Coordinates of C-alpha atoms in Angstrom, one line a residue:
Chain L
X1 CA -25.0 -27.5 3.9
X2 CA -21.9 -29.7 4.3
X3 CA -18.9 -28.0 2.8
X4 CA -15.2 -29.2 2.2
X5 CA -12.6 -26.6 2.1
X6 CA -9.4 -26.5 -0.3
X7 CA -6.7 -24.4 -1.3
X8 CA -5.5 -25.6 -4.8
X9 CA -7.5 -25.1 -7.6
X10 CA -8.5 -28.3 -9.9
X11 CA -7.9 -28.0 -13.6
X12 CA -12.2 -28.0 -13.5
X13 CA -11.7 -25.2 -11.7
X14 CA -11.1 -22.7 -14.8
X15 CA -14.6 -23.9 -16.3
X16 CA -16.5 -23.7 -13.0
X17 CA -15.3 -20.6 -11.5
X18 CA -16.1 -19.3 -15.0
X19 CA -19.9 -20.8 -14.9
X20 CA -20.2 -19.9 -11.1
X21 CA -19.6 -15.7 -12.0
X22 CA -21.1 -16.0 -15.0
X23 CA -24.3 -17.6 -13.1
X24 CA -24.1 -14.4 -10.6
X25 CA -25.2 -12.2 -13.0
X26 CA -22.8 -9.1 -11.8
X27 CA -19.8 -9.3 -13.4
X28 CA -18.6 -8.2 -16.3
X29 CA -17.5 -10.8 -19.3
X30 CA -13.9 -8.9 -19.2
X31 CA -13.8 -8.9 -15.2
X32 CA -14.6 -12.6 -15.2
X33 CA -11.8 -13.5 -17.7
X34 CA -9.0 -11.6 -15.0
X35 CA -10.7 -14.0 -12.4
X36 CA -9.9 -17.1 -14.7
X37 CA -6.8 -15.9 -15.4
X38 CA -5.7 -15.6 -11.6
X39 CA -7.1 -19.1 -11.2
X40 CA -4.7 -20.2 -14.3
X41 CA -1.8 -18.4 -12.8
X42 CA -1.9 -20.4 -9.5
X43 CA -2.4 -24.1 -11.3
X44 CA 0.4 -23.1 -13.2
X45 CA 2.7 -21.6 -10.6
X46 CA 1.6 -23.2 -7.3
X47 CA 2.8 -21.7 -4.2
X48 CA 4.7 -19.7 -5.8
X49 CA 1.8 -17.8 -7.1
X50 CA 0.7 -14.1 -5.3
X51 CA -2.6 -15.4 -5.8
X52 CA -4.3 -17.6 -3.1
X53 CA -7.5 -19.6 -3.1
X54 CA -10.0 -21.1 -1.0
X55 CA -12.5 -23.0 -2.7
X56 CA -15.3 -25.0 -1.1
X57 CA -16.7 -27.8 -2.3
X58 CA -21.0 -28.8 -1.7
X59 CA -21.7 -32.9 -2.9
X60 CA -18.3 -32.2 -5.1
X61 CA -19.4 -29.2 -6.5
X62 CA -18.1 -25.8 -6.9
X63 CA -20.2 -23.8 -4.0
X64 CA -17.7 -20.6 -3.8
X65 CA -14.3 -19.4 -3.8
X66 CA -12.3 -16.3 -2.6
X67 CA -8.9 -14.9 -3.9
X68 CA -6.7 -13.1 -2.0
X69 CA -2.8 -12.0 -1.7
X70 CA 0.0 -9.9 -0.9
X71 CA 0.0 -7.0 -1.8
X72 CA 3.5 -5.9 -3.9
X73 CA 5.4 -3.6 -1.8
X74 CA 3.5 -3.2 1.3
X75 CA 4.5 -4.7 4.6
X76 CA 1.7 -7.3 5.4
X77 CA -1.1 -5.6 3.6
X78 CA -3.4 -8.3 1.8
X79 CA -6.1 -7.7 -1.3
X80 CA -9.4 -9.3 -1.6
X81 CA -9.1 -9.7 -4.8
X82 CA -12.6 -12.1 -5.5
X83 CA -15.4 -13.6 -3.3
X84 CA -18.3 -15.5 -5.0
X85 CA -21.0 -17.8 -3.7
X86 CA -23.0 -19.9 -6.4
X87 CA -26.4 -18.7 -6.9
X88 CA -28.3 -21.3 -5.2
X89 CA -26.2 -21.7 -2.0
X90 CA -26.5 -18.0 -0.9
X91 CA -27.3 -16.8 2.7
X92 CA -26.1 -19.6 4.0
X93 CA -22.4 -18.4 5.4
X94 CA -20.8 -20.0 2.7
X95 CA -19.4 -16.5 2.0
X96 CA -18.7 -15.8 5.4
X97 CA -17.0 -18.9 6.3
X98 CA -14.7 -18.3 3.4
X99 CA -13.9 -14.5 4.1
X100 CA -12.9 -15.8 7.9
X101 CA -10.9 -18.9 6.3
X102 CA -9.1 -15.9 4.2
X103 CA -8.3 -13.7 6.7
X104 CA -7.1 -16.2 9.1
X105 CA -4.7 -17.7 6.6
X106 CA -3.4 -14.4 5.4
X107 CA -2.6 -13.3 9.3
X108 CA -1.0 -16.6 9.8
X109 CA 1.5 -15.5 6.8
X110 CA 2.1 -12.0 8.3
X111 CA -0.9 -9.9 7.0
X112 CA -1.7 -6.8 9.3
X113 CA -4.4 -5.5 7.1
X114 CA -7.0 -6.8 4.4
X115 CA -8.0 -4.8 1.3
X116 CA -11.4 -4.9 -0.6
X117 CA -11.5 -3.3 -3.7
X118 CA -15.2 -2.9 -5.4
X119 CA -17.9 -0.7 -7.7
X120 CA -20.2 2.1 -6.5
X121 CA -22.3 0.6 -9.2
X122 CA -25.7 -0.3 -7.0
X123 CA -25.4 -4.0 -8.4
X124 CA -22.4 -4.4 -5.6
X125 CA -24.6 -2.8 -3.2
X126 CA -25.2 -6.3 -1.1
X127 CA -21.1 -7.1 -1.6
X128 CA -21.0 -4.0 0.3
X129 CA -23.2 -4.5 3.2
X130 CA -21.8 -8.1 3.4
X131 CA -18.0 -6.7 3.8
X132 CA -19.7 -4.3 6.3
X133 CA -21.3 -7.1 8.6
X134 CA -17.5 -8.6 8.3
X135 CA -16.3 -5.9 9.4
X136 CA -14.7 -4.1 6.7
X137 CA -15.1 0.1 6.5
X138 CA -15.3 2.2 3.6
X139 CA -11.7 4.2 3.7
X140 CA -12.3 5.8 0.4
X141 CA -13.6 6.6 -3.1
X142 CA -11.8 6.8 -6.3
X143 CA -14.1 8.7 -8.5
X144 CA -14.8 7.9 -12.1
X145 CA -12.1 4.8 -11.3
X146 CA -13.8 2.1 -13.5
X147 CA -15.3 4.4 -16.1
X148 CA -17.3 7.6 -15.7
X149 CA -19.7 7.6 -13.2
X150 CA -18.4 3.8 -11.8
X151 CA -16.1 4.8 -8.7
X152 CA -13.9 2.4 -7.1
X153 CA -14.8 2.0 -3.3
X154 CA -12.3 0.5 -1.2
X155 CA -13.2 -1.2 2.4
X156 CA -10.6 -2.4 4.5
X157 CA -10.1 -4.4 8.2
X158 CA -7.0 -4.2 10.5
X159 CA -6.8 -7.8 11.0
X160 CA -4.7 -7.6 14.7
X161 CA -7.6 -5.6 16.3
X162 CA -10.0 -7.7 18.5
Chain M
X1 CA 19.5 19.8 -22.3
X2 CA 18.9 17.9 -25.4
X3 CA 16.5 14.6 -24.8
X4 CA 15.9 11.6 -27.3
X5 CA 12.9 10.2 -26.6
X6 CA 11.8 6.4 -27.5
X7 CA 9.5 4.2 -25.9
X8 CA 11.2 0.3 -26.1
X9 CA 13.6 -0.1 -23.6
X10 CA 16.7 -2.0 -24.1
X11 CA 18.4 -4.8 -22.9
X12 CA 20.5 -2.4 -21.0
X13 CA 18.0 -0.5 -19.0
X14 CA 17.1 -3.5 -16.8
X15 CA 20.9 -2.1 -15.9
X16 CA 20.3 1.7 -15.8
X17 CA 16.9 1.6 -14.4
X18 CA 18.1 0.1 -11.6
X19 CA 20.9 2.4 -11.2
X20 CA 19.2 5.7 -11.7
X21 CA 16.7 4.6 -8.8
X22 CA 18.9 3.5 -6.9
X23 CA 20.5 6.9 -7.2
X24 CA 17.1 8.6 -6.6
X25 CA 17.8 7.9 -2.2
X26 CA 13.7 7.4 -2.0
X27 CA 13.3 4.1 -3.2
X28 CA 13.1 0.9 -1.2
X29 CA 15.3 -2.4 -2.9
X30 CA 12.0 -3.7 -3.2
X31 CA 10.4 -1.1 -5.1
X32 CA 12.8 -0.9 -7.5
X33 CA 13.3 -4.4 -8.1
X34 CA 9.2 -4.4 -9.5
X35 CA 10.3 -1.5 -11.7
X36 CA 13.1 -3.5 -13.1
X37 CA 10.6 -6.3 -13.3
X38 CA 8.2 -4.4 -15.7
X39 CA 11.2 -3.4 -17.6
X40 CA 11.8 -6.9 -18.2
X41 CA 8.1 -7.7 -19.0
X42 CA 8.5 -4.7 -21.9
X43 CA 11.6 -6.2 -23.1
X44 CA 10.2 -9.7 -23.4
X45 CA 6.5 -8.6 -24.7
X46 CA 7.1 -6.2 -26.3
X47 CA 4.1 -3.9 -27.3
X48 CA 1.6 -7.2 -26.1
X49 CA 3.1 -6.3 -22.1
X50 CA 0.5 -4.3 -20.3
X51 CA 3.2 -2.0 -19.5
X52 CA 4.5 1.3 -21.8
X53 CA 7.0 3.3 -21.1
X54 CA 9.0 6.4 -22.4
X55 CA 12.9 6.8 -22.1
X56 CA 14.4 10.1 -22.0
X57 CA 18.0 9.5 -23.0
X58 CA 20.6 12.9 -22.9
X59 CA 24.0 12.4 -24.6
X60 CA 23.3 8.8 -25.0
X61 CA 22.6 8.1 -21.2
X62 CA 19.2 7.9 -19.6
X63 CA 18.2 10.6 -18.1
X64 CA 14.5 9.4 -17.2
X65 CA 11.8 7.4 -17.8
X66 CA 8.2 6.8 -17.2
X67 CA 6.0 3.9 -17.2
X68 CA 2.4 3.5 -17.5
X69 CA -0.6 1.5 -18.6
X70 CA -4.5 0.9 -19.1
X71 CA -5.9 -0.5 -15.9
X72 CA -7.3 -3.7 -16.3
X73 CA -10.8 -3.7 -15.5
X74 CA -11.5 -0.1 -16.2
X75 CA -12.4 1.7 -19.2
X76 CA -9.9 4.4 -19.9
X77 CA -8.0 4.3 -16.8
X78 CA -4.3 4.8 -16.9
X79 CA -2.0 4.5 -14.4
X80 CA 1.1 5.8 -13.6
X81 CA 3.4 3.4 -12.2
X82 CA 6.6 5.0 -12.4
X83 CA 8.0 8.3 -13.1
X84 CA 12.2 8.9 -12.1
X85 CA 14.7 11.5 -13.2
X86 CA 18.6 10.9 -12.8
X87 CA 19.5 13.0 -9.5
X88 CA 21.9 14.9 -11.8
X89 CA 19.3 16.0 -14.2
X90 CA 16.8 17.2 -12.3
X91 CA 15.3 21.0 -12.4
X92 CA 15.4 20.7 -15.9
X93 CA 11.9 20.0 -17.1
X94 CA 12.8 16.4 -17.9
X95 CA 9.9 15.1 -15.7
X96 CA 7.4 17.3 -16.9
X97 CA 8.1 16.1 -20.7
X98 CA 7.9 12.6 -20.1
X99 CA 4.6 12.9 -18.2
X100 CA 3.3 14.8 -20.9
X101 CA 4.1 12.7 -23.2
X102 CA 2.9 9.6 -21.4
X103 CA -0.6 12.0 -21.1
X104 CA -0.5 12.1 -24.6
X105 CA 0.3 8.7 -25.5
X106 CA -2.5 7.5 -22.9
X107 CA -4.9 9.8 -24.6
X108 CA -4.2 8.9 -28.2
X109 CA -5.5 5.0 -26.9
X110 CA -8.5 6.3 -25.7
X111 CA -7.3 6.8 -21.8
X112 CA -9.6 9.1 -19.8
X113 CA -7.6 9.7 -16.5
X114 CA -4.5 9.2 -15.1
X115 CA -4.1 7.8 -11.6
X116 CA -1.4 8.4 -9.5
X117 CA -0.6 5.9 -6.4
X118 CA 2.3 7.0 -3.8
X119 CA 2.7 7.3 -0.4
X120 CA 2.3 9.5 2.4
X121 CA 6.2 9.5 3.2
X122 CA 8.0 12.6 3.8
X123 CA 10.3 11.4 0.7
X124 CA 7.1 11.7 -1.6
X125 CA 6.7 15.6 -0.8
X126 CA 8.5 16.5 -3.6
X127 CA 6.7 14.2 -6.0
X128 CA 3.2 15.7 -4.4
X129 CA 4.3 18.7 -5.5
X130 CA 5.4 17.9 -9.0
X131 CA 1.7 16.1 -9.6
X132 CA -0.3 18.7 -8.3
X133 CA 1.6 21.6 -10.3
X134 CA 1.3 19.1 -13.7
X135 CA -2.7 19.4 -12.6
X136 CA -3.1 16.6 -10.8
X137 CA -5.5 16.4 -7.4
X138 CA -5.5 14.2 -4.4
X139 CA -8.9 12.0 -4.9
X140 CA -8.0 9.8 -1.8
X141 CA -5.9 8.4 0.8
X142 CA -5.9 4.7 1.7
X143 CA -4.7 4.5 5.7
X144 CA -1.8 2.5 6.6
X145 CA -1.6 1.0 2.9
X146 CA 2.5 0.4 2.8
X147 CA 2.7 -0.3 6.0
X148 CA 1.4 0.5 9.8
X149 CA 1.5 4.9 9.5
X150 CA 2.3 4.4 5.8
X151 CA -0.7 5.5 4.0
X152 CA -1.5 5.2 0.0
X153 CA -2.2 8.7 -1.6
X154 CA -3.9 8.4 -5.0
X155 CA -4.4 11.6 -7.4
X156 CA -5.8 11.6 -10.7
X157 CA -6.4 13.9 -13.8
X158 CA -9.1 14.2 -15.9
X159 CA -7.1 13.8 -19.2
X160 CA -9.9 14.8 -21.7
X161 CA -11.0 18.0 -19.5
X162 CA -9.0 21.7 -21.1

């Protein structure tokens, strides 16, 4: 699978990114509308956006993104904030490739450390053992975070080591 | 000492927000120019901002404030962003009212915890202390968050428990 990387969004972008989560089946309608908003923010503010994007492109279509940034007052500290592969173009790195594209931008800007953010709900069960392969450790749980009984589990990588 | 309480800021506090942290000694420049920032959010949103807060004003001067808000993504999740008492009205219970009040405010919009993020800096001891006596509990700490040896500590409250 031939891929073609960029990191500005398209004004399609709002629609696809929208049909590509929807399409995954995991996310919530509300969560899916904050990930449409960050891809909003960064057509309308650029660079100037905290959010940043990689998006990569199969025959000219949407085959995944990831979103990530600075973190607000941290010293080099960078959140995951979304990684998605469309449905049919899974297990074939496409994720992978991203994540690496990510953290190799962000520790070109300064970032010492990313942050992943996710559910203890079992649907993000294989997000999990993904950031794991990548990686990423488990440094803690915030019970009842998203709702009672829906914890928020955060993984995270120093990005200097190795 | 006698508090007025009111929960708009005015065109002012962008001023005295800044001042009274400032004041504080804990704060970094940077961390008090995102305060100021959701100040300014308020002040143009008004009630749409994501971002509430209560002033404590004594003799016509502010004497405290605390800002909080639903966490996007959750249901019920509050978090407190910001809680600050002028240096020369502290010991006075002043803290201790406003987070009640934000408790209560949270509550009465259907909030069912509070979370807490701050930092495992020697500053924050105090502010440890004042959480855990209001009944809040350490849930987690996210290492070298803020920076390299700077470490996130998050506590929350059940707010509909006793």
């Amino acid at each position: 699978m031939e891929l073609q990387f960029r990191s500005e969004p398209l004004e399609e972008d709002i629609q696809t990114v929208h049909q590509l989560l929807s399409g995954n089946g995991i996310f919530r309608p509300r969560e899916i509308l904050v990930a449409v908003e960050l891809v909003q923010d960064r057509i309308t503010k650029g660079p100037d956006s905290e959010y940043r994007f990689i998006f990569a492109d199969s025959e000219n279509q949407l085959a995944g993104f990831v979103c990530y940034g600075e973190i607000a007052v941290t010293v080099g500290s960078y959140d995951l904030y979304w990684i998605a592969v469309r449905n049919d173009c899974r297990e074939r790195g496409v994720g992978k490739e991203l994540l690496l594209r990510a953290e190799k931008d962000a520790v070109s800007s300064g970032a010492r450390a990313m942050f992943i953010e996710t559910s203890s709900r079992i649907d993000y069960a294989p997000a999990k053992h993904f950031y794991q392969k990548a990686g990423y450790a488990e440094t803690c749980i915030v019970r009842d975070f998203y709702d009672a009984g829906d914890h928020k589990v955060i993984f995270s990588k120093d990005l200097l080591k190795g």
